[in-house]
Coordinates of C-alpha atoms in Angstrom, one line a residue:
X3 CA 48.4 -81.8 14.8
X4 CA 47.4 -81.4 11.2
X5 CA 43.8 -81.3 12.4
X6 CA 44.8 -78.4 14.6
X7 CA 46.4 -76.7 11.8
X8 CA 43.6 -77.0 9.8
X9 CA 41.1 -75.5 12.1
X10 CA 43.6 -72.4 13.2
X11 CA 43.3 -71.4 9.3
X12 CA 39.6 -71.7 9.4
X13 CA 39.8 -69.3 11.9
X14 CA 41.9 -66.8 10.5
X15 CA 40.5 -67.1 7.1
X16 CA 37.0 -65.5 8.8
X17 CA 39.2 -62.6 11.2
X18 CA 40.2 -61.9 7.9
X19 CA 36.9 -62.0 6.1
X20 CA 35.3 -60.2 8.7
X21 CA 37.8 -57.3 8.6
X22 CA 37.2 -56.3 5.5
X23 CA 33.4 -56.6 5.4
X24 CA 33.0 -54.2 8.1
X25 CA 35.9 -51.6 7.1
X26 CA 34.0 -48.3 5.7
X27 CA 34.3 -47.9 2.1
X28 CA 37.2 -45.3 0.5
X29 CA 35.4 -42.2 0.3
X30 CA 34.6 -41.2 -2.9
X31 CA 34.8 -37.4 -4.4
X32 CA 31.8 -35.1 -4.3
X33 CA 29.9 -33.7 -7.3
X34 CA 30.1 -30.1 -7.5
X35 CA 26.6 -28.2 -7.6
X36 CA 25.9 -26.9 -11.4
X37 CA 24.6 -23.5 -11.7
X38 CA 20.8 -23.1 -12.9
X39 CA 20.6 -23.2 -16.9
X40 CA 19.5 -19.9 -17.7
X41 CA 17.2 -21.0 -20.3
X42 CA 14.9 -22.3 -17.6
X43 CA 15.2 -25.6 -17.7
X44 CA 16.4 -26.0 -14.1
X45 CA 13.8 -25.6 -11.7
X46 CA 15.6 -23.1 -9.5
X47 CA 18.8 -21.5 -9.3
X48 CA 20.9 -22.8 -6.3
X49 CA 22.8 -20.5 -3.5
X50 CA 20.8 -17.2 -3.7
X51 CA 20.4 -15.2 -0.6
X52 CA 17.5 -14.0 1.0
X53 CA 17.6 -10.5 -0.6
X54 CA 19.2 -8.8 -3.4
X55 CA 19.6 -5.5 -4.8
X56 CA 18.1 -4.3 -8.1
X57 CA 17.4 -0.9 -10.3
X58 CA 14.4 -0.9 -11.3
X59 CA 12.7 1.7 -14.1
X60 CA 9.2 2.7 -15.2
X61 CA 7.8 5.6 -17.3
X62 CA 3.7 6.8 -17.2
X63 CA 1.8 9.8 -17.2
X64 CA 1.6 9.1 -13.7
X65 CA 4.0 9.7 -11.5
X66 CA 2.7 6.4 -9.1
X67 CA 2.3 4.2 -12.1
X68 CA 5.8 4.8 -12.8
X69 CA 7.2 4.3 -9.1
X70 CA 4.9 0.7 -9.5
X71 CA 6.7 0.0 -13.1
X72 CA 10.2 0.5 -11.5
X73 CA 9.3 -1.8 -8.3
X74 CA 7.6 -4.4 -10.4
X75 CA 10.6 -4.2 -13.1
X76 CA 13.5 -4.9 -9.9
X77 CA 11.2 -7.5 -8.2
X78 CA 10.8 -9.6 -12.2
X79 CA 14.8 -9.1 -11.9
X80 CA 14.7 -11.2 -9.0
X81 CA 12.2 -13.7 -10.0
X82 CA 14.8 -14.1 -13.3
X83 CA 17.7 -14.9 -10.4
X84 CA 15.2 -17.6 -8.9
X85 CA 13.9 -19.2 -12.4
X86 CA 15.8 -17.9 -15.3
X87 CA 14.5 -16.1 -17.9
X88 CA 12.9 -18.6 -19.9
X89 CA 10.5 -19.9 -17.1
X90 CA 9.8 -16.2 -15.6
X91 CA 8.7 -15.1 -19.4
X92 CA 6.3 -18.7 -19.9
X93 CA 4.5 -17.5 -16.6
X94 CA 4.4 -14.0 -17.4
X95 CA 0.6 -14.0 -17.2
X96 CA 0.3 -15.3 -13.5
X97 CA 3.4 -14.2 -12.0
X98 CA 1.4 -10.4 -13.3
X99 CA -1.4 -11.4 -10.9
X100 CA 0.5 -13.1 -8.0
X101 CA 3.7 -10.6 -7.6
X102 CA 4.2 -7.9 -10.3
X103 CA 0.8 -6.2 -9.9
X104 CA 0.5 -3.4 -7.6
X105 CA -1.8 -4.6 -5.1
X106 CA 1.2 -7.6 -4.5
X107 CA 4.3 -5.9 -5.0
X108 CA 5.1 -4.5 -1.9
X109 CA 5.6 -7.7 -0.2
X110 CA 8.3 -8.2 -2.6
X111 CA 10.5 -5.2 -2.9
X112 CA 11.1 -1.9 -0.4
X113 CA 12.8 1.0 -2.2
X114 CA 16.5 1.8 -1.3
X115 CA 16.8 5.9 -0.5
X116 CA 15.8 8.3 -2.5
X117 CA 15.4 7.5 -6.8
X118 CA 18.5 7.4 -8.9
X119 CA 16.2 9.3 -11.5
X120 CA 13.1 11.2 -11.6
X121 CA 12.3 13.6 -14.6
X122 CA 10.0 14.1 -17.5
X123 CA 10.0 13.8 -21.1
X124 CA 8.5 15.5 -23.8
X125 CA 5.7 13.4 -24.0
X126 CA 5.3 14.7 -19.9
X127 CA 6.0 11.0 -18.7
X128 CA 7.5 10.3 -15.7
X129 CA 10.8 8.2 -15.5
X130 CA 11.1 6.9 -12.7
X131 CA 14.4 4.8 -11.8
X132 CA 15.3 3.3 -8.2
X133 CA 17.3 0.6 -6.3
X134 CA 14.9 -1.9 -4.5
X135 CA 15.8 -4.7 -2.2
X136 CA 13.5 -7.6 -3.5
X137 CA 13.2 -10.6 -1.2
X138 CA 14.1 -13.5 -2.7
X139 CA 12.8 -15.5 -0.1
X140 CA 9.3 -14.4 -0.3
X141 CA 9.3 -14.6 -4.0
X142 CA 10.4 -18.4 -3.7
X143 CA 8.3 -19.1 -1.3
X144 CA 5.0 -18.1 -3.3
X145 CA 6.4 -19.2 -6.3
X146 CA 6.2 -22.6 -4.9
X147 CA 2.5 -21.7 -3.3
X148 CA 1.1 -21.1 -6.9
X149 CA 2.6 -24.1 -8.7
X150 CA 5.6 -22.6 -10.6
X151 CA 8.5 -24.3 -8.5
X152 CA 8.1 -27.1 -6.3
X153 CA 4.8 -29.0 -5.4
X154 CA 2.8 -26.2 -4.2
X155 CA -1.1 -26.4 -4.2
X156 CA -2.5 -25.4 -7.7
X157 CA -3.1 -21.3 -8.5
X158 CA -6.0 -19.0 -7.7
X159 CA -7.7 -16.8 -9.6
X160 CA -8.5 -14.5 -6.8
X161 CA -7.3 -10.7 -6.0
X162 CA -5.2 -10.5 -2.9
X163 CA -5.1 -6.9 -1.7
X164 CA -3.0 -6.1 1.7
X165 CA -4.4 -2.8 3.4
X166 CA -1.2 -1.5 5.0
X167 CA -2.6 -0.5 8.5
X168 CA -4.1 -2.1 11.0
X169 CA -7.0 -0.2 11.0
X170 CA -7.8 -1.2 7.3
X171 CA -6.8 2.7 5.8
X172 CA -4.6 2.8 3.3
X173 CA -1.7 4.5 4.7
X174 CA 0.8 6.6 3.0
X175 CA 4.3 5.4 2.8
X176 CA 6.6 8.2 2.1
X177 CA 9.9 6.5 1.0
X178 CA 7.6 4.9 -2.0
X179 CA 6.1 8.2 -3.0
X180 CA 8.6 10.9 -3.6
X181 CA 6.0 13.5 -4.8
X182 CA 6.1 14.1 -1.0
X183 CA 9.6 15.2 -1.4
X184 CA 8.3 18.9 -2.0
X185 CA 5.7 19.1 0.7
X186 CA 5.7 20.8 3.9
X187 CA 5.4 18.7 7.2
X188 CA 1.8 20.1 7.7
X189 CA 0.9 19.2 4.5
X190 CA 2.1 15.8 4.7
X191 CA 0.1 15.4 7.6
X192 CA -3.1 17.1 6.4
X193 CA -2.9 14.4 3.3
X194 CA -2.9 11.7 5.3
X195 CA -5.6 12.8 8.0
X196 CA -7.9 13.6 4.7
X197 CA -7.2 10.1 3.1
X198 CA -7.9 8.5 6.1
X199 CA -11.0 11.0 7.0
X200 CA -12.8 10.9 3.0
X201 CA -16.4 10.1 2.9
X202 CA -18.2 7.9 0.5
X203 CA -21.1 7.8 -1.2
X204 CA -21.5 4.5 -3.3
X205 CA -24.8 4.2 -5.8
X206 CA -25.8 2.3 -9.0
X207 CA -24.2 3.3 -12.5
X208 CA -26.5 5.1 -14.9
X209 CA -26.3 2.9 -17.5
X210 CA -27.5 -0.1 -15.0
X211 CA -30.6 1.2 -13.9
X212 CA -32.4 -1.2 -15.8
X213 CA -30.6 -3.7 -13.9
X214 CA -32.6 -6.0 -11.4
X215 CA -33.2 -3.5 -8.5
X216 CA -32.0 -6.8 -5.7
X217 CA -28.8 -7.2 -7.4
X218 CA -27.8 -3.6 -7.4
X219 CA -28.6 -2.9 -4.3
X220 CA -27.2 -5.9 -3.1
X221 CA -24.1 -4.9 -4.4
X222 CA -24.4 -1.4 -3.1
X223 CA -24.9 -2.6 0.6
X224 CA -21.9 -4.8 0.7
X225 CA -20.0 -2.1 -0.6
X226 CA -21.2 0.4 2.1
X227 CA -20.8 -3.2 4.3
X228 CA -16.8 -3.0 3.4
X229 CA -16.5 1.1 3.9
X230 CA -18.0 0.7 7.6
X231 CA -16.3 -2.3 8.5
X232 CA -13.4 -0.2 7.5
X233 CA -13.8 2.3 9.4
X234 CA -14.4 4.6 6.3
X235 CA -17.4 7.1 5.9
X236 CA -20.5 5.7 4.3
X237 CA -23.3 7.5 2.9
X238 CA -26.6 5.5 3.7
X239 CA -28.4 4.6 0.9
X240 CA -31.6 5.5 1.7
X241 CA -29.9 9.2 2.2
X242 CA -29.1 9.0 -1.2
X243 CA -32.6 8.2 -2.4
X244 CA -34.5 11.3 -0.6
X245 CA -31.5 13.5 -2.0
X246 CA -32.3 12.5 -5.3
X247 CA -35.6 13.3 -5.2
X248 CA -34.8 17.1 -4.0
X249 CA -32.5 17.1 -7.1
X250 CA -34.2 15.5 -10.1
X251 CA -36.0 18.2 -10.8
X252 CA -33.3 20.9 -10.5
X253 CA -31.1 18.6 -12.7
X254 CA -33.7 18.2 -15.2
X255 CA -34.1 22.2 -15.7
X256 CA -30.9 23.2 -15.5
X257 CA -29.5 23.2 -19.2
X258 CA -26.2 22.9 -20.8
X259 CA -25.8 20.7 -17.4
X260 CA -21.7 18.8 -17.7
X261 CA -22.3 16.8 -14.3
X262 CA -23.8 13.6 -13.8
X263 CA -26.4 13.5 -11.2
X264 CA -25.0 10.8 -9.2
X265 CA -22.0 13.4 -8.9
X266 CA -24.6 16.7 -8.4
X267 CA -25.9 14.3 -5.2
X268 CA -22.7 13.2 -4.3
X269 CA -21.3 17.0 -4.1
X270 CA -24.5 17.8 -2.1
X271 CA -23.8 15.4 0.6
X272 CA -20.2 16.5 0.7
X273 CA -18.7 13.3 -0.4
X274 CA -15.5 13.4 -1.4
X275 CA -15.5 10.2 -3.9
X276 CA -18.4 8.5 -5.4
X277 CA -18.6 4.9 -6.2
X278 CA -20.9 3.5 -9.6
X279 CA -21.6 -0.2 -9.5
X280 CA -23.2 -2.3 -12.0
X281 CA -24.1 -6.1 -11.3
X282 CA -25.6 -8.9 -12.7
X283 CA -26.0 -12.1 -11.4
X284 CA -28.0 -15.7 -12.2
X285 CA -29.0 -18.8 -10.3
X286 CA -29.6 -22.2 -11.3
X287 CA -31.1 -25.2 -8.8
X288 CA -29.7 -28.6 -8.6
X289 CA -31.5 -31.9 -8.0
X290 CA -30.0 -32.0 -4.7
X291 CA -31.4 -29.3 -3.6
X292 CA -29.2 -26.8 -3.4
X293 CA -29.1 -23.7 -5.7
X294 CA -25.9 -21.9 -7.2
X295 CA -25.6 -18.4 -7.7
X296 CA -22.8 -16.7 -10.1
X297 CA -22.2 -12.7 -10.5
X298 CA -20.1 -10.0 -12.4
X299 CA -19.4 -7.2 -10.7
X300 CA -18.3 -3.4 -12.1
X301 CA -17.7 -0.6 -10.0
X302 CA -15.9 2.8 -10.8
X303 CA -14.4 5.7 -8.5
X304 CA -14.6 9.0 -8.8
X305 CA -13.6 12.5 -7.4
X306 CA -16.8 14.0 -6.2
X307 CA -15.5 17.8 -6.4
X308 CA -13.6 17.2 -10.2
X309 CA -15.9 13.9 -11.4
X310 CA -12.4 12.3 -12.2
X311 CA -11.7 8.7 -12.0
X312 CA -9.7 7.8 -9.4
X313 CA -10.5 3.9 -9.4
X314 CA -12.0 0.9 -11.1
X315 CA -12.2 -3.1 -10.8
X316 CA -14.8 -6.0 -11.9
X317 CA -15.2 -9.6 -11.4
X318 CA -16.3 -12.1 -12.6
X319 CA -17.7 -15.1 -10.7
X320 CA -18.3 -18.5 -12.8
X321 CA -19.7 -21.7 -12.0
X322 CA -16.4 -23.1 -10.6
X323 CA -16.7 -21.0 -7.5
X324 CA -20.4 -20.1 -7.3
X325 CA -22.1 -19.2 -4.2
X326 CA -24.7 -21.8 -3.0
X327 CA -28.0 -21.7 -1.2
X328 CA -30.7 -24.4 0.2
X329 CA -32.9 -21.7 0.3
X330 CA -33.9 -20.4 -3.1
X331 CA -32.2 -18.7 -6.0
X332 CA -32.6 -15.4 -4.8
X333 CA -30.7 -16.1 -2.0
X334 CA -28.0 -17.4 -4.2
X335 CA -27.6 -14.8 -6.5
X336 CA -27.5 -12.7 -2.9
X337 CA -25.1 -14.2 -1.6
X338 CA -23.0 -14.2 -4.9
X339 CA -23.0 -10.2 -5.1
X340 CA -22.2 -9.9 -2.1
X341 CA -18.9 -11.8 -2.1
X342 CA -17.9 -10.9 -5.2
X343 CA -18.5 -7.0 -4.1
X344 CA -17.0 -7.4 -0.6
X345 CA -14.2 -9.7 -0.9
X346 CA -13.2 -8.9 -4.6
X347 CA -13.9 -5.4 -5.5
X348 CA -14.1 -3.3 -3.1
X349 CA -10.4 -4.0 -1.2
X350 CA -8.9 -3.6 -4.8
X351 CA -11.0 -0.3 -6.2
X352 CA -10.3 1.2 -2.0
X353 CA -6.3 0.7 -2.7
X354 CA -6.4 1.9 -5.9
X355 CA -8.6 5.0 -4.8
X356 CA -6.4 5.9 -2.1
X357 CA -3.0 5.8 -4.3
X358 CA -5.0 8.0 -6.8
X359 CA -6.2 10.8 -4.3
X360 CA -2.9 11.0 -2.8
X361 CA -1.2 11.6 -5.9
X362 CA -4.0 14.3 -7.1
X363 CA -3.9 16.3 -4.0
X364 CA 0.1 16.1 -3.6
X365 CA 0.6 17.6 -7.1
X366 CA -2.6 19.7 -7.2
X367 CA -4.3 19.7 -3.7
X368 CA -8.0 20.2 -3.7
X369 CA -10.6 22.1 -5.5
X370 CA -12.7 24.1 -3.4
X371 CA -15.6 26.6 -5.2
X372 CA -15.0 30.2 -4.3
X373 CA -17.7 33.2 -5.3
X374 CA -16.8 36.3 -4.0
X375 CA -20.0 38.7 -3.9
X376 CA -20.0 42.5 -4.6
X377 CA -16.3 42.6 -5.6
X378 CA -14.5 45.9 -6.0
X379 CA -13.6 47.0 -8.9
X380 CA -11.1 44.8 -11.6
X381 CA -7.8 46.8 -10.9
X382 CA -8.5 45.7 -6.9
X383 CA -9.0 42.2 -7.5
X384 CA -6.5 42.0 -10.1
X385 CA -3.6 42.9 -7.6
X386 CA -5.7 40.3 -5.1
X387 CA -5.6 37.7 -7.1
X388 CA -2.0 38.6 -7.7
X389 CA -1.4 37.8 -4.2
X390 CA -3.6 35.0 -3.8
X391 CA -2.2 32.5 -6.1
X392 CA 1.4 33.1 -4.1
X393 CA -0.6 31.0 -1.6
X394 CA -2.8 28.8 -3.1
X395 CA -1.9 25.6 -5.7
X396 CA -4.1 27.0 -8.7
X397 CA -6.5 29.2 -9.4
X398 CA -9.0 29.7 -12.1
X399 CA -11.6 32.0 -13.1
X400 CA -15.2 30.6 -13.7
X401 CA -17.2 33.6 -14.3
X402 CA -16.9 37.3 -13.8
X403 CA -19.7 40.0 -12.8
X404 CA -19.9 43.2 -11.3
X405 CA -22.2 41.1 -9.0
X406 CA -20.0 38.4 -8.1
X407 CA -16.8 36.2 -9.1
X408 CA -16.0 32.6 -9.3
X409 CA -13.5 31.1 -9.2
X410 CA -11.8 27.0 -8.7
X411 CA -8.9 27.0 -5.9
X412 CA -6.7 24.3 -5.1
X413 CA -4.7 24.3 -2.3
X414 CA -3.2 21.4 0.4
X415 CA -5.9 22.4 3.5
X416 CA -9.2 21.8 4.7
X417 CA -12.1 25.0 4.2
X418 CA -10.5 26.9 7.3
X419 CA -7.4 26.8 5.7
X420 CA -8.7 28.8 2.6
X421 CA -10.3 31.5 4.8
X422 CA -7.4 32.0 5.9
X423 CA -5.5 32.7 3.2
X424 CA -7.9 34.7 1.7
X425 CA -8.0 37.1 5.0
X426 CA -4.1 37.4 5.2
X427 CA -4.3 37.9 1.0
X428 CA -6.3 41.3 2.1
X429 CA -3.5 42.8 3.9
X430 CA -2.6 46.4 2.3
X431 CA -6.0 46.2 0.3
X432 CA -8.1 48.9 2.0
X433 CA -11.0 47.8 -0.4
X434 CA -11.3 44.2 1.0
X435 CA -10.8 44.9 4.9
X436 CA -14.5 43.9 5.5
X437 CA -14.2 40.7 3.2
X438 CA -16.0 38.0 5.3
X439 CA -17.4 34.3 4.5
X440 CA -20.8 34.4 4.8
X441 CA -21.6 30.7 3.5
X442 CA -19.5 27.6 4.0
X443 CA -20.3 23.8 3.4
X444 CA -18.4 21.1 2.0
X445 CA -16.0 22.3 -0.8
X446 CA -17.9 25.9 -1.7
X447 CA -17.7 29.2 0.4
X448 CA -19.1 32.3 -0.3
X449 CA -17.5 35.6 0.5
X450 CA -19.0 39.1 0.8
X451 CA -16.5 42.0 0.6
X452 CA -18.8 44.4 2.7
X453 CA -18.7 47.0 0.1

């Protein structure tokens, strides 16, 4: 009986034992989530949504630079909400190149109605102040790409430049550019047809022509390579070449002469911008075989019709990334140029041209060359004029003559558009009823009055 006993306790001792290895634990109370240290030293602030709302301000001469300050000041506000100060301000240099700049900030950030502020101080900057919805999520999510958070693969150097349509032409977005606010429908259109529609002649800087004659033309034909592919108006090269002989010698005589020639051969072919490059570029071989070619690349914009600049970039390419041929070092140093002016130049300087041009023809419109042959006398033209610049942007005198006037007039229209307001300006004038172009081409027109 005992031994019964004994054995029925064995067995309840391990029920027992059994029981309470196999019960679940008491549950134990969960850590709350600390908020990010806003000194920086936690990696990244917890429970942000995808977007948020900030103001954003900037001041500049230019009205655009100033809209591009206020976005990249609200987008830095959000990277601060990701990061914390302290980290956004110790990657100040790279976070300039990967979000703030203003070839990457509109991935970031889309303006919210109209600006809170937009006025000028005495200085005649623009202060510019908006509300911007910045998405966090992106922000993260190449904050992480370029090393600053998270594992992500190490940084580039490189330039990324987004061309807004599909097409590859800059395209005008109205919300971000308020100077629109004051044009007509028409004119908004016009703007956007002439952007898309500019023609451009691309040739070497003045100061490189001592450069070596396969590198600048290298350079040249990749850029007129990116225009086409583009769908953008290219003058051909070796147009450019027979132009310049017809105008050497004219440039050479003339005296007191304020334009370049590039620009004099650019206005002849009715370009609307010209682009200057200057490149260098070197080669060295390898006992493998191969050869490696590095390049530095310069290339500045201008209006063709005002010789303003509307655009520059350069870049350099080192050994780290240089191009590499099994052929020989010239086909190194080709291939170098070319990438560096195709892949890294030219998207930048087109963005940057395109901004620029829409800015200077919203504000100003566009200089066109008027001479007006056998004017009436200066009482007529006076009250003319008078009427004339009711229609027109601006208008300056260049040179008066019993012969002839000249004059610089800017308005928001093509050449037709500036006949026409010139007829219609004749109304009640008896002395100008016969007024008639005579000579059109480009940006210059010549009128007769018929007397």
């Amino acid at each position: 009986m005992k031994k019964y006993l004994y054995v029925l306790l064995i067995i309840l001792t391990m029920i027992f034992l059994f029981s309470c290895v196999s019960s679940p634990p008491p549950p134990q109370p969960q850590s709350t989530p600390q908020p990010a240290d806003t000194n920086g030293s936690s990696e990244v602030k917890p429970g942000f949504p995808p977007e948020m709302q900030f103001a954003g301000a900037g001041q500049d001469l230019s009205l655009l630079t100033s809209m591009q300050m206020a976005r990249a000041d609200a987008i830095k506000k959000g990277v601060v909400e990701i990061i914390g100060a302290a980290k956004e301000r110790s990657n100040s240099e790279k976070l300039e190149s990967i979000i703030y700049s203003a070839q990457q900030q509109k991935a970031f950030a889309a303006i919210q109605g109209k600006a809170t502020r937009k006025t000028k101080n005495e200085a005649g900057e623009y202060i510019y102040e908006a509300n911007f919805m910045v998405n966090l999520a992106a922000i993260e999510s190449t904050l992480k790409a370029h090393g600053i958070i998270g594992n992500g693969p190490a940084p580039k150097n490189d330039v990324v430049v987004k061309i807004d349509d599909e097409e590859g032409s800059a395209s005008i977005d109205e919300g971000d550019l308020e100077i629109y606010d004051e044009l007509t429908t028409g004119e908004r259109k016009f703007i956007k047809r002439y952007i898309d529609g500019m023609t451009f002649l691309v040739y070497f800087s003045e100061e490189a022509a001592g450069n070596d004659p396969l590198v600048v033309k290298t350079a040249i034909s990749a850029a007129n390579d990116y225009l086409i592919s583009h769908k953008k108006n290219a003058i051909d090269l070796a147009q450019v070449e027979r132009i310049k002989e017809e105008q050497l010698l004219v440039y050479e005589e003339a005296t007191g002469e304020s334009l370049s020639l590039i620009q004099v051969i650019a206005q002849s072919l009715n370009a609307d911008v010209y682009i200057e490059i200057d490149a260098q570029s070197r080669a060295v071989s390898k006992l493998s075989g191969e050869h490696l070619g590095t390049a530095s690349v310069q290339a500045k914009a201008f209006e063709a019709s005002t010789g303003e600049l509307v655009g520059a970039a350069n870049y350099n390419l080192d050994e780290s990334r240089a191009q590499f041929s099994f052929d020989s070092q010239e086909d190194a140093r080709r291939r170098a140029v070319t990438y560096v002016t195709y892949d890294k130049i030219m998207g930048y300087i087109f963005e940057q041209i395109s901004n620029n041009m829409v800015e200077k023809i919203s504000t100003r419109g566009i200089k066109y060359d008027v001479t007006i042959q056998n004017p009436p006398g200066d009482r007529v033209m006076t009250k003319y004029l008078k009427k004339l610049k009711s229609d027109v942007r601006a208008l300056e005198l260049l040179s008066q003559s019993s012969e002839e006037l000249k004059y610089e007039i800017f308005i928001i229209g093509d050449l037709d558009s500036l006949k026409e307001i010139f007829y219609d300006s004749t109304t009640g004038i008896p002395e100008l009823e016969y007024l008639e172009a005579i000579m059109a081409r480009g940006k210059s027109v010549t009128f007769n009055s018929g007397l």
